[in-house]
mmCIF file of C-alpha atoms and ligand atoms in Angstrom:
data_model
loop_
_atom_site.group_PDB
_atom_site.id
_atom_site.type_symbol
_atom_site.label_atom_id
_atom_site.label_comp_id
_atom_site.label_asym_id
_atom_site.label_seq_id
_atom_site.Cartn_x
_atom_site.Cartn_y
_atom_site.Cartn_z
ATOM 1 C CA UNK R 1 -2.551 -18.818 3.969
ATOM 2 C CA UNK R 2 -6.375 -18.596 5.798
ATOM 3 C CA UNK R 3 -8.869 -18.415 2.938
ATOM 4 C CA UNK R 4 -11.446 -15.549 4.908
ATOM 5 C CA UNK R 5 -13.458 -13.832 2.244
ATOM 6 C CA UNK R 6 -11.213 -10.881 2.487
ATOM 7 C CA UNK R 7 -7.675 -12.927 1.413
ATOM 8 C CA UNK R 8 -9.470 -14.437 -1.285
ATOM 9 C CA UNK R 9 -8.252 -12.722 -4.474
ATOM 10 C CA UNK R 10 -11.491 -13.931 -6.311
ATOM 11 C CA UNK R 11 -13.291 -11.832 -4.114
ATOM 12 C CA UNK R 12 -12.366 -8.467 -5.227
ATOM 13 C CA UNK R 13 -13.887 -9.493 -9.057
ATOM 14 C CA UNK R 14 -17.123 -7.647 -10.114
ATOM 15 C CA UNK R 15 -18.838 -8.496 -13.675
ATOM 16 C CA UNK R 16 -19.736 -6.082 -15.976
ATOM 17 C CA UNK R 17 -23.003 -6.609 -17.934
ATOM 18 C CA UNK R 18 -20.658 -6.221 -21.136
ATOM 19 C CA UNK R 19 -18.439 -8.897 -20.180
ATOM 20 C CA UNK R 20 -16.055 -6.774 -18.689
ATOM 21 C CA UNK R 21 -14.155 -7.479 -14.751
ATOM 22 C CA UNK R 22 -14.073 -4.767 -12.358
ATOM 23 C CA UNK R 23 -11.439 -5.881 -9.715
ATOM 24 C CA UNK R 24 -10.186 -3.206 -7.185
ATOM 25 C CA UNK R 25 -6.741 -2.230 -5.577
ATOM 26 C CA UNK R 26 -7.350 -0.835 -2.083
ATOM 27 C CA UNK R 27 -4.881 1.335 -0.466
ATOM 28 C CA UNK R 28 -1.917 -0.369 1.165
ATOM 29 C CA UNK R 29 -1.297 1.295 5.232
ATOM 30 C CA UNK R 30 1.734 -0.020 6.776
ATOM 31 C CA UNK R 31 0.378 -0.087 10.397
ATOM 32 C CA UNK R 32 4.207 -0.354 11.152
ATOM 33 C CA UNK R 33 7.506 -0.744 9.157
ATOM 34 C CA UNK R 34 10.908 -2.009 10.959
ATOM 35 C CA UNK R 35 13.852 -2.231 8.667
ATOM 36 C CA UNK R 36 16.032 -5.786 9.707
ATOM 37 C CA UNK R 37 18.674 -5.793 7.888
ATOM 38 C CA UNK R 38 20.108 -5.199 4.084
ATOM 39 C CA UNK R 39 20.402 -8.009 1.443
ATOM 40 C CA UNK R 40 23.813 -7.328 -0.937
ATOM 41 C CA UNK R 41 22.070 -5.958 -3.878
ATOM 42 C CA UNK R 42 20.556 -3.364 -1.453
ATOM 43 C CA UNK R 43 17.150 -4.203 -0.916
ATOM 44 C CA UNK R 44 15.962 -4.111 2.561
ATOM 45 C CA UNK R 45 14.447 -7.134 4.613
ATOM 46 C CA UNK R 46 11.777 -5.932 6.912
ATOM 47 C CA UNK R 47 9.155 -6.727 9.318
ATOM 48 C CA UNK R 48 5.858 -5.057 8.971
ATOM 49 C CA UNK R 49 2.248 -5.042 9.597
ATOM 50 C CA UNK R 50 -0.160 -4.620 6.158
ATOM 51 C CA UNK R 51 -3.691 -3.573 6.369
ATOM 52 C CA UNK R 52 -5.924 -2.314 3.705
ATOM 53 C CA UNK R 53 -8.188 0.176 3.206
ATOM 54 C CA UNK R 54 -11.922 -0.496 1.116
ATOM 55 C CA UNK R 55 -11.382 2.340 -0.820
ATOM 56 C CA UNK R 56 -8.641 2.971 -3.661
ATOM 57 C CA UNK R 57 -8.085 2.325 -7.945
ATOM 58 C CA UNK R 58 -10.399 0.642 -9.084
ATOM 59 C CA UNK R 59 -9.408 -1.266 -12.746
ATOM 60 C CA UNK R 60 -11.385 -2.207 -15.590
ATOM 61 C CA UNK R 61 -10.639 -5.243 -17.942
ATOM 62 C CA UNK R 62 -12.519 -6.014 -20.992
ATOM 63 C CA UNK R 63 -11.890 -8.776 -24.061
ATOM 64 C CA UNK R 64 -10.102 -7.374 -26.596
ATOM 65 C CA UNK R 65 -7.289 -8.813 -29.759
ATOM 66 C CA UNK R 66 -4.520 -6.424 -28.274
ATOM 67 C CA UNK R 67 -3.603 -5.094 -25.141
ATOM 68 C CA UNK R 68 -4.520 -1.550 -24.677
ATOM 69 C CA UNK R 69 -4.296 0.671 -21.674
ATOM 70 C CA UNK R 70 -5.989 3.737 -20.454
ATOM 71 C CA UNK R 71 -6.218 5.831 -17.710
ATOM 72 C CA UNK R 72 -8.265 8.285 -15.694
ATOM 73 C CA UNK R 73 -9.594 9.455 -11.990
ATOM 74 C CA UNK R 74 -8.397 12.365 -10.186
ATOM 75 C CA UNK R 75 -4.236 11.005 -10.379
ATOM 76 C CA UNK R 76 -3.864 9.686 -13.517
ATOM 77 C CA UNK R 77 -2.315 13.113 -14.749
ATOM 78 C CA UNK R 78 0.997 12.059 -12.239
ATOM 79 C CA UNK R 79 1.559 8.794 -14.257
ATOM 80 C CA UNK R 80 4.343 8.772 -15.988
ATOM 81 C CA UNK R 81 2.901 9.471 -19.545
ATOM 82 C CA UNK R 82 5.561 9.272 -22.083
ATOM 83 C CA UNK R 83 5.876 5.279 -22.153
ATOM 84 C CA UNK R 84 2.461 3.705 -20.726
ATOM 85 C CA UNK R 85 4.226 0.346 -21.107
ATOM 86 C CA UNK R 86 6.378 1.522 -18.197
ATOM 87 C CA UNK R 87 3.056 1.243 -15.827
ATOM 88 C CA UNK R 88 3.259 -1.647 -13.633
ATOM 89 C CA UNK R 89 -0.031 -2.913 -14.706
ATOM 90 C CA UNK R 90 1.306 -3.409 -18.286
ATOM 91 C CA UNK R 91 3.944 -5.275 -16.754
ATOM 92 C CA UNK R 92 1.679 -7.309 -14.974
ATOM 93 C CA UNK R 93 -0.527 -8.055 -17.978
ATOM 94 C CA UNK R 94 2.749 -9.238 -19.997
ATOM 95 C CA UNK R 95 4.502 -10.962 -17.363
ATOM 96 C CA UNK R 96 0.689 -13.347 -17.049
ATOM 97 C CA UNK R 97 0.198 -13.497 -20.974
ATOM 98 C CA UNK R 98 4.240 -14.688 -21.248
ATOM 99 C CA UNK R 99 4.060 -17.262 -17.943
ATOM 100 C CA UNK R 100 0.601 -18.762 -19.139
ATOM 101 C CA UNK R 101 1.039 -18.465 -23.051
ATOM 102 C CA UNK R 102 -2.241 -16.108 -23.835
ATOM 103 C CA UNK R 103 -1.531 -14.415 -27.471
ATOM 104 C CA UNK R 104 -4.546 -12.215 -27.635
ATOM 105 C CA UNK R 105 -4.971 -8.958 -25.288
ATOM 106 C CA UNK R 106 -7.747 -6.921 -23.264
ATOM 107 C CA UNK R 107 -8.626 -3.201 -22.700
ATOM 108 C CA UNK R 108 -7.133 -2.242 -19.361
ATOM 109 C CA UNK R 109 -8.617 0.913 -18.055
ATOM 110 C CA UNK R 110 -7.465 2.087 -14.483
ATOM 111 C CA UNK R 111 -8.855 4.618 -12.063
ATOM 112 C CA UNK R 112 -6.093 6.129 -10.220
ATOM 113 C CA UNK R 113 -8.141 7.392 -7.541
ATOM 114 C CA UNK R 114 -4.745 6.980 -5.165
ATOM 115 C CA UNK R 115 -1.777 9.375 -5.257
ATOM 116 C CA UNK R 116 1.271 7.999 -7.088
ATOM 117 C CA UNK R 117 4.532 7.619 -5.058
ATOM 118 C CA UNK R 118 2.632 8.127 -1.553
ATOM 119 C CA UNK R 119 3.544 5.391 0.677
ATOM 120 C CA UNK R 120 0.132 3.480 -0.452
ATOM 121 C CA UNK R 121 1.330 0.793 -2.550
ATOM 122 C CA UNK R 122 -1.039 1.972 -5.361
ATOM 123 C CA UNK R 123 1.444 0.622 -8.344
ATOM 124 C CA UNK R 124 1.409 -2.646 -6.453
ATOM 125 C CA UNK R 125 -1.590 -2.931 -5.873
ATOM 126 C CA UNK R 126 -2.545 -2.031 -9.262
ATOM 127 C CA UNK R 127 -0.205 -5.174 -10.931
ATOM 128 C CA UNK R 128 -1.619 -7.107 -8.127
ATOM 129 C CA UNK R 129 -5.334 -6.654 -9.280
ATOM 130 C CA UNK R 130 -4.178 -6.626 -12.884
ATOM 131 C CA UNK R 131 -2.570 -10.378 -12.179
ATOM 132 C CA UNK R 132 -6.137 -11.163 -10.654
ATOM 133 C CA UNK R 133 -7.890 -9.536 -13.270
ATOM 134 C CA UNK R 134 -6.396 -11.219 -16.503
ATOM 135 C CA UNK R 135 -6.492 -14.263 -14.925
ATOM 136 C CA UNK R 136 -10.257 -14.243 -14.923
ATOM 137 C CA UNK R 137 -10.662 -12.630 -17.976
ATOM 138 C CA UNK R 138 -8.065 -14.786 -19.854
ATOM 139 C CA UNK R 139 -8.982 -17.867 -17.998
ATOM 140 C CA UNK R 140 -5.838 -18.931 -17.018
ATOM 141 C CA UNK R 141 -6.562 -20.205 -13.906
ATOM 142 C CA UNK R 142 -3.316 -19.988 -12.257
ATOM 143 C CA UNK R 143 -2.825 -20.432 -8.492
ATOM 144 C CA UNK R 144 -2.199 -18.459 -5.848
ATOM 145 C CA UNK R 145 1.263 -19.436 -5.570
ATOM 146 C CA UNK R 146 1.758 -19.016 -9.027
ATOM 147 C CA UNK R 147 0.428 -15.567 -8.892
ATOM 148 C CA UNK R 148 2.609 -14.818 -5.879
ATOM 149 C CA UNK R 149 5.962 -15.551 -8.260
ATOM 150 C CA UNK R 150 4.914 -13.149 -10.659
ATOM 151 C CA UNK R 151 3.997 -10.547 -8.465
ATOM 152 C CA UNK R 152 7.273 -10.836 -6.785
ATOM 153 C CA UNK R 153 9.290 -10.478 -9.959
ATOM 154 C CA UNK R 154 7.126 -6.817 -10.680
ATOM 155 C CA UNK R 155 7.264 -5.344 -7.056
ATOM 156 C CA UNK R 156 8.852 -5.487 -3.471
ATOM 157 C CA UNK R 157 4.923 -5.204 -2.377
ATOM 158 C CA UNK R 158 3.160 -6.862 -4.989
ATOM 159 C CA UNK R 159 2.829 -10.138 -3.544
ATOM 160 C CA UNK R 160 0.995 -8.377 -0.335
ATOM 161 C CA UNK R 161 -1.626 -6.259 -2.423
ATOM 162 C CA UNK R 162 -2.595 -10.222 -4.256
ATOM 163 C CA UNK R 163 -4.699 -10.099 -0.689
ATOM 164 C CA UNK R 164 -6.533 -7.483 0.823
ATOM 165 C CA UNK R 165 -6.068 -8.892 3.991
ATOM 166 C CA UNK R 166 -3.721 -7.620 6.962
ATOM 167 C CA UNK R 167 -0.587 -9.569 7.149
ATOM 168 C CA UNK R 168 2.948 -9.484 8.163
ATOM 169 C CA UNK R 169 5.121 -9.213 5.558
ATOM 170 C CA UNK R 170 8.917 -9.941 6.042
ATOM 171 C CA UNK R 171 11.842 -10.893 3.825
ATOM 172 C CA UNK R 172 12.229 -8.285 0.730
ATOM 173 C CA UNK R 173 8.399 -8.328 0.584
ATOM 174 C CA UNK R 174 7.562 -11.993 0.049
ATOM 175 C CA UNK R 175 6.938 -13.589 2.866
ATOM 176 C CA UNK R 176 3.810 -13.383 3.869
ATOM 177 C CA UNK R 177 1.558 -14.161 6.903
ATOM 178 C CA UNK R 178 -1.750 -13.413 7.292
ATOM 179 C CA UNK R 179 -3.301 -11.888 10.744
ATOM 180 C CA UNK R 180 -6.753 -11.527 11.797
ATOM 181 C CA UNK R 181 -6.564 -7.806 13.574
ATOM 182 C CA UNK R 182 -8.690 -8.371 16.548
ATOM 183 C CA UNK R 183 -9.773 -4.671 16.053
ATOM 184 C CA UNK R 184 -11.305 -2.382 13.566
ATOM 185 C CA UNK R 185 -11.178 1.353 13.365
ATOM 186 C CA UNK R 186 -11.681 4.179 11.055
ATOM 187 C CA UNK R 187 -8.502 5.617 9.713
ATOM 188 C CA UNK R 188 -7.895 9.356 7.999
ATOM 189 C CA UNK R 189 -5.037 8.986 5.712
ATOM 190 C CA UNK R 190 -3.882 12.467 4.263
ATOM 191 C CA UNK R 191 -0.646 13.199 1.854
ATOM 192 C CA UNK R 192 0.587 16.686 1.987
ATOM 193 C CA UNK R 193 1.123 16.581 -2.490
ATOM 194 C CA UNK R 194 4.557 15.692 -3.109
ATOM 195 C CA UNK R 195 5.490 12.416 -4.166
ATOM 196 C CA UNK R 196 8.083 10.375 -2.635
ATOM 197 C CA UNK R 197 10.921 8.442 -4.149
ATOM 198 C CA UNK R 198 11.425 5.280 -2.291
ATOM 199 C CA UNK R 199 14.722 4.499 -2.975
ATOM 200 C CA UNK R 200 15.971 7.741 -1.987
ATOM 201 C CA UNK R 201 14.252 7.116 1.502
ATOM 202 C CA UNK R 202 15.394 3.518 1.516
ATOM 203 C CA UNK R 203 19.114 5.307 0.931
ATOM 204 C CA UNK R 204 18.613 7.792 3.454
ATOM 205 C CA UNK R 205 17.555 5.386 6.143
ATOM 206 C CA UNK R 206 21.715 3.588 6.834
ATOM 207 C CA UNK R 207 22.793 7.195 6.927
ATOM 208 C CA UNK R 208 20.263 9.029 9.371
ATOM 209 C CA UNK R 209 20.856 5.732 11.542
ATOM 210 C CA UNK R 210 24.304 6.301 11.611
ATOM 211 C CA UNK R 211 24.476 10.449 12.185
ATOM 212 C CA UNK R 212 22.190 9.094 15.183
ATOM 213 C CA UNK R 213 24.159 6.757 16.436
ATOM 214 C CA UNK R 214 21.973 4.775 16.324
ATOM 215 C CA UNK R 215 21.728 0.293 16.072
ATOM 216 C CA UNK R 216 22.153 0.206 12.168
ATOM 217 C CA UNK R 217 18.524 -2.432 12.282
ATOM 218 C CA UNK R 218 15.606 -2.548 13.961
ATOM 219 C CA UNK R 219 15.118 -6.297 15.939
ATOM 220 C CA UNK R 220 12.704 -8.583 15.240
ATOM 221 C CA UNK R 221 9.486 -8.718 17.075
ATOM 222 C CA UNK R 222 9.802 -12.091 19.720
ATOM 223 C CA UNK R 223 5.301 -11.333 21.025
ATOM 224 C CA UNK R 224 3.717 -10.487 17.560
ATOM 225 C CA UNK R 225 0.048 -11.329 19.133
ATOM 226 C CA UNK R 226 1.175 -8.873 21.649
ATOM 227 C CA UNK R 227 1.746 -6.278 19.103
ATOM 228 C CA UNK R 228 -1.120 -6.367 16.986
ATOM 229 C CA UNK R 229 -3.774 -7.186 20.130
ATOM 230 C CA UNK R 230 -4.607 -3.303 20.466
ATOM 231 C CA UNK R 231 -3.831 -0.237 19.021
ATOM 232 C CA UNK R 232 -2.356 1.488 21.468
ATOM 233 C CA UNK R 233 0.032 -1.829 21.641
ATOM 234 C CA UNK R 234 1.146 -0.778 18.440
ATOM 235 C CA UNK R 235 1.524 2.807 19.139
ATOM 236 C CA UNK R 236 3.832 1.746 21.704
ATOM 237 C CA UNK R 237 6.230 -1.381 20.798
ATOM 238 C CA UNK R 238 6.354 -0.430 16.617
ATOM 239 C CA UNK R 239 7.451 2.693 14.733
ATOM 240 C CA UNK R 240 7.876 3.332 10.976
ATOM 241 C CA UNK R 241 11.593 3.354 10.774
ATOM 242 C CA UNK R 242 11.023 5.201 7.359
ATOM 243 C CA UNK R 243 9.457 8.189 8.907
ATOM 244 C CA UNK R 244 12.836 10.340 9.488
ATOM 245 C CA UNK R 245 14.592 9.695 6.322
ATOM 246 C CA UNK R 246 11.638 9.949 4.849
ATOM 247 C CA UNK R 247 10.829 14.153 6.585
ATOM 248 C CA UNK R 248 14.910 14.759 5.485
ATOM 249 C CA UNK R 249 13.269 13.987 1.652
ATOM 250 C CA UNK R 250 9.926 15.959 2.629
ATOM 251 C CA UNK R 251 9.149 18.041 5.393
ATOM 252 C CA UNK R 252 5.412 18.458 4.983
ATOM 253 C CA UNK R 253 5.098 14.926 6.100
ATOM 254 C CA UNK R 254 5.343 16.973 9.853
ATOM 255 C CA UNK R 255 2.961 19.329 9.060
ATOM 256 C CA UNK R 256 -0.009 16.268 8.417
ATOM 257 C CA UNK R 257 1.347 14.398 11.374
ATOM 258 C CA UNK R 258 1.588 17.669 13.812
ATOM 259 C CA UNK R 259 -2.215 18.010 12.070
ATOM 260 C CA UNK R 260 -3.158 14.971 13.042
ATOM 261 C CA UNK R 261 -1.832 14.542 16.914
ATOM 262 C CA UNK R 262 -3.668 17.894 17.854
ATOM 263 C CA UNK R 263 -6.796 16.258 16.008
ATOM 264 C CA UNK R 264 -7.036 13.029 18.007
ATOM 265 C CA UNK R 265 -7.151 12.061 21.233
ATOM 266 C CA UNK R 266 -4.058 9.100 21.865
ATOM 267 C CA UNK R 267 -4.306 7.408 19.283
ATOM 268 C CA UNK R 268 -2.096 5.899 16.494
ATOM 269 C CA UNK R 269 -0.374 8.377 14.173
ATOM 270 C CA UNK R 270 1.841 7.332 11.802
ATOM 271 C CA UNK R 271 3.642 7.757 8.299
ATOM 272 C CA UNK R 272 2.694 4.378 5.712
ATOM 273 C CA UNK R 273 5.669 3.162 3.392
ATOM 274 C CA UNK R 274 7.910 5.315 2.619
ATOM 275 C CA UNK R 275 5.938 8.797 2.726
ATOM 276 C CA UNK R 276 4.742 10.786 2.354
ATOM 277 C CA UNK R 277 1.299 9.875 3.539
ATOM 278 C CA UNK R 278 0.472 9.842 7.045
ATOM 279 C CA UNK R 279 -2.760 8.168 8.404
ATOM 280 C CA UNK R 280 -4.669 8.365 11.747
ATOM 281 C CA UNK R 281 -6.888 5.450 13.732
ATOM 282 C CA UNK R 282 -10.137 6.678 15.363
ATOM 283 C CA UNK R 283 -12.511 4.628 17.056
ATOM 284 C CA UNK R 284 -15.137 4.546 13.802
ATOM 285 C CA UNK R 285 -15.428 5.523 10.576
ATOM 286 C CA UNK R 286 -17.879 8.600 11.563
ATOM 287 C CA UNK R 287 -14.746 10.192 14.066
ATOM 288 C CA UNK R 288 -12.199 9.954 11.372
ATOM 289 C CA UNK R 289 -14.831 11.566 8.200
ATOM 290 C CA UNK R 290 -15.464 14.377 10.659
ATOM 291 C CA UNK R 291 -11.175 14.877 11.208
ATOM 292 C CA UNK R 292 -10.964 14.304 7.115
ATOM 293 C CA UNK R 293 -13.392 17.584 6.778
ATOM 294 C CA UNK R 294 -11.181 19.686 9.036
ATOM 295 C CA UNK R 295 -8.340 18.479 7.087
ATOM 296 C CA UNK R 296 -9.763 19.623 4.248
ATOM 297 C CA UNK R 297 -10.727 22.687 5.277
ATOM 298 C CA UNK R 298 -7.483 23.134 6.863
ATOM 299 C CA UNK R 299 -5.383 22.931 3.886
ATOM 300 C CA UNK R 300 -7.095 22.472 0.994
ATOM 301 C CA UNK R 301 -3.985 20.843 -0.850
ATOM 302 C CA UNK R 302 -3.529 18.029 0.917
ATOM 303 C CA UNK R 303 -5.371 14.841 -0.281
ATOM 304 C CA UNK R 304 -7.891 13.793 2.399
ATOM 305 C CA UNK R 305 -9.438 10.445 2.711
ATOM 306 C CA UNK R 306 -11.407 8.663 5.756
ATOM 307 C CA UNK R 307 -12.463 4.701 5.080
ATOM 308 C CA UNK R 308 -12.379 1.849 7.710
ATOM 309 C CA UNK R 309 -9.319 -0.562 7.948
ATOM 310 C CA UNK R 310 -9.373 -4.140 10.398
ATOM 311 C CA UNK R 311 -11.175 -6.274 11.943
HETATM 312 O O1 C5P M 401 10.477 -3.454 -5.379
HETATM 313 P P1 C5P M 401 10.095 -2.012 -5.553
HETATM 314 O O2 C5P M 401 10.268 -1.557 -6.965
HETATM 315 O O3 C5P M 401 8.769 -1.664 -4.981
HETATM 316 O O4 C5P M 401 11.149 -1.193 -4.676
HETATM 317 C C1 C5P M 401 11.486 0.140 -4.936
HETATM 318 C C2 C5P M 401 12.813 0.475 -4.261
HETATM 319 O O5 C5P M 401 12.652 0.510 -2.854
HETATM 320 C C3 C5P M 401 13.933 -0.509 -4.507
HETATM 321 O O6 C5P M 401 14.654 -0.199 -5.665
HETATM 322 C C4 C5P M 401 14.809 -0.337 -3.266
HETATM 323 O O7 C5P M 401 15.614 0.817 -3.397
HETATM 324 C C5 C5P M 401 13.795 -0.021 -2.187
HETATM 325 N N1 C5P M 401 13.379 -1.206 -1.403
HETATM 326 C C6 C5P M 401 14.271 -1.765 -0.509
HETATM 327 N N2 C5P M 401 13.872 -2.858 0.224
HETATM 328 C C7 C5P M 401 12.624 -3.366 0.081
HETATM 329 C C8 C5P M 401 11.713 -2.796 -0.808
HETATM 330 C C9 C5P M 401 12.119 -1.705 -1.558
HETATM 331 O O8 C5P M 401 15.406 -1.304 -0.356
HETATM 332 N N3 C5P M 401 12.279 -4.423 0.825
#
């Protein structure tokens, strides 16, 4: 794994003046997802590109005797709220205090700033910057490759969101290589307000395969530099196999992507994950706030956001 300032989990910590760790949990874009094949407890390998956003939930640790959690920010209403200890980033906190043998706790306090079930890994990424987190806080001092196993027994994309760099992810999620995108671009991501269950598209992926006749898996990708060179590389030679099982589950995924193909010129449009949000690559940051304003103004519903992803 390279060790650039952006892979380096240590990175994303911020002190508090009152002892308390800021660390945050960008948004996850699948710049492409192939599906490979199916593993016989139903989990899907894959091939697929991560990048991440700057923006995203943002979490909040500070010491404390027991472990507490609270939440706020603009999604925190769409957690589930009847059994907080459900949350990944409870998980996360007991799966580190069990492996490492920490008996006390620590306020957790989470932003959710990122729609829930959109396609933006914003659970995993939350456990991922919890794992970081508590292991500063607590002083644990585990290693990355220690991290990594715990992340992979809370999440499919856990072990990914541990960096905020790009990388290809294959296996179920866990194997992991990093890439340095020769390109950077600003990138309009925009959900259309319905959350997406992931198995359900996962499900519906063998069976809209087969109604189409088509190959049952995607193939492997033989000229990955090739791929990732350019954008319009990856417009080309990758897809986001998700994307029509995932419009069978929600159709207003077509109304952000027809949204976004009249408001670009040829560039890459494309669902993330599993849906529903759909993001957009403009040449800079300035070009994609100006498309998130007419998004905004053209449906006021949708959740807009422009930020900067690459290079
Ligand atoms: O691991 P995680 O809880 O994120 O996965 C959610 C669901 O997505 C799984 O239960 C499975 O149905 C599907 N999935 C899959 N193959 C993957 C990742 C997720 O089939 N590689």
């Amino acid at each position: 794994m390279e060790s650039s300032p952006e892979n380096n989990p240590e990175n994303r910590i911020q002190s508090g003046p009152d002892g308390s760790l800021f660390v945050r949990a960008p948004a996850k874009i699948n710049l492409f997802l192939h599906i490979t094949g199916r593993r016989d407890d139903g989990y899907h390998f894959l091939e697929s590109l991560f990048s991440f956003t700057k923006k995203g939930d943002l979490i909040r640790f500070l010491p404390s005797e027991t472990l507490e959690f609270s939440t706020s920010g603009p999604f925190s209403e769409d957690l589930p709220a009847e059994n907080p200890d459900s949350n990944l980033v409870m998980k996360a906190a007991r799966a580190l205090a069990e492996h490492a043998g920490v008996s006390h706790g620590a306020l957790i306090e989470l932003e959710k700033n990122l729609p829930v079930a959109s396609g933006l890994g914003g659970g995993s990424a939350d456990a991922a910057a919890t794992l970081i987190g508590l292991n500063a806080l607590w002083k644990t001092n585990l290693n990355g490759e220690e991290l990594a196993t715990l992340a992979a027994g809370l999440g499919a994309d856990v072990p990914a969101c541990l960096s905020s760099g790009s990388q290809i992810v294959r296996g179920i999620g866990e194997m992991l290589e990093h890439v340095n995108l020769p390109w950077s671009a600003g990138i309009v991501i925009i959900n259309p307000g319905r959350a997406v269950s992931t198995p359900e598209v996962f499900d519906g992926f063998g069976a809209f395969r087969d109604k189409r006749g088509l190959p049952p898996f995607d193939v492997t990708i033989t000229d990955l530099d090739k791929v990732v060179s350019d954008i319009s590389m990856l417009d080309v030679l990758t897809s986001n196999s998700l994307q029509d099982p995932a419009v069978q589950v929600c159709p207003e995924i077509m109304e952000v992507e027809r949204f976004l193909r009249l408001n670009t010129q040829n560039e890459l449009v494309r669902m993330s994950g599993s849906g529903a949000s759909v993001f957009a690559l403009y040449h800079d940051k300035a070009a994609a706030e100006s498309v998130a304003r007419r998004a905004r103004e053209f449906n006021p519903d949708w959740w807009v956001m422009a930020d900067s992803i690459g290079g």
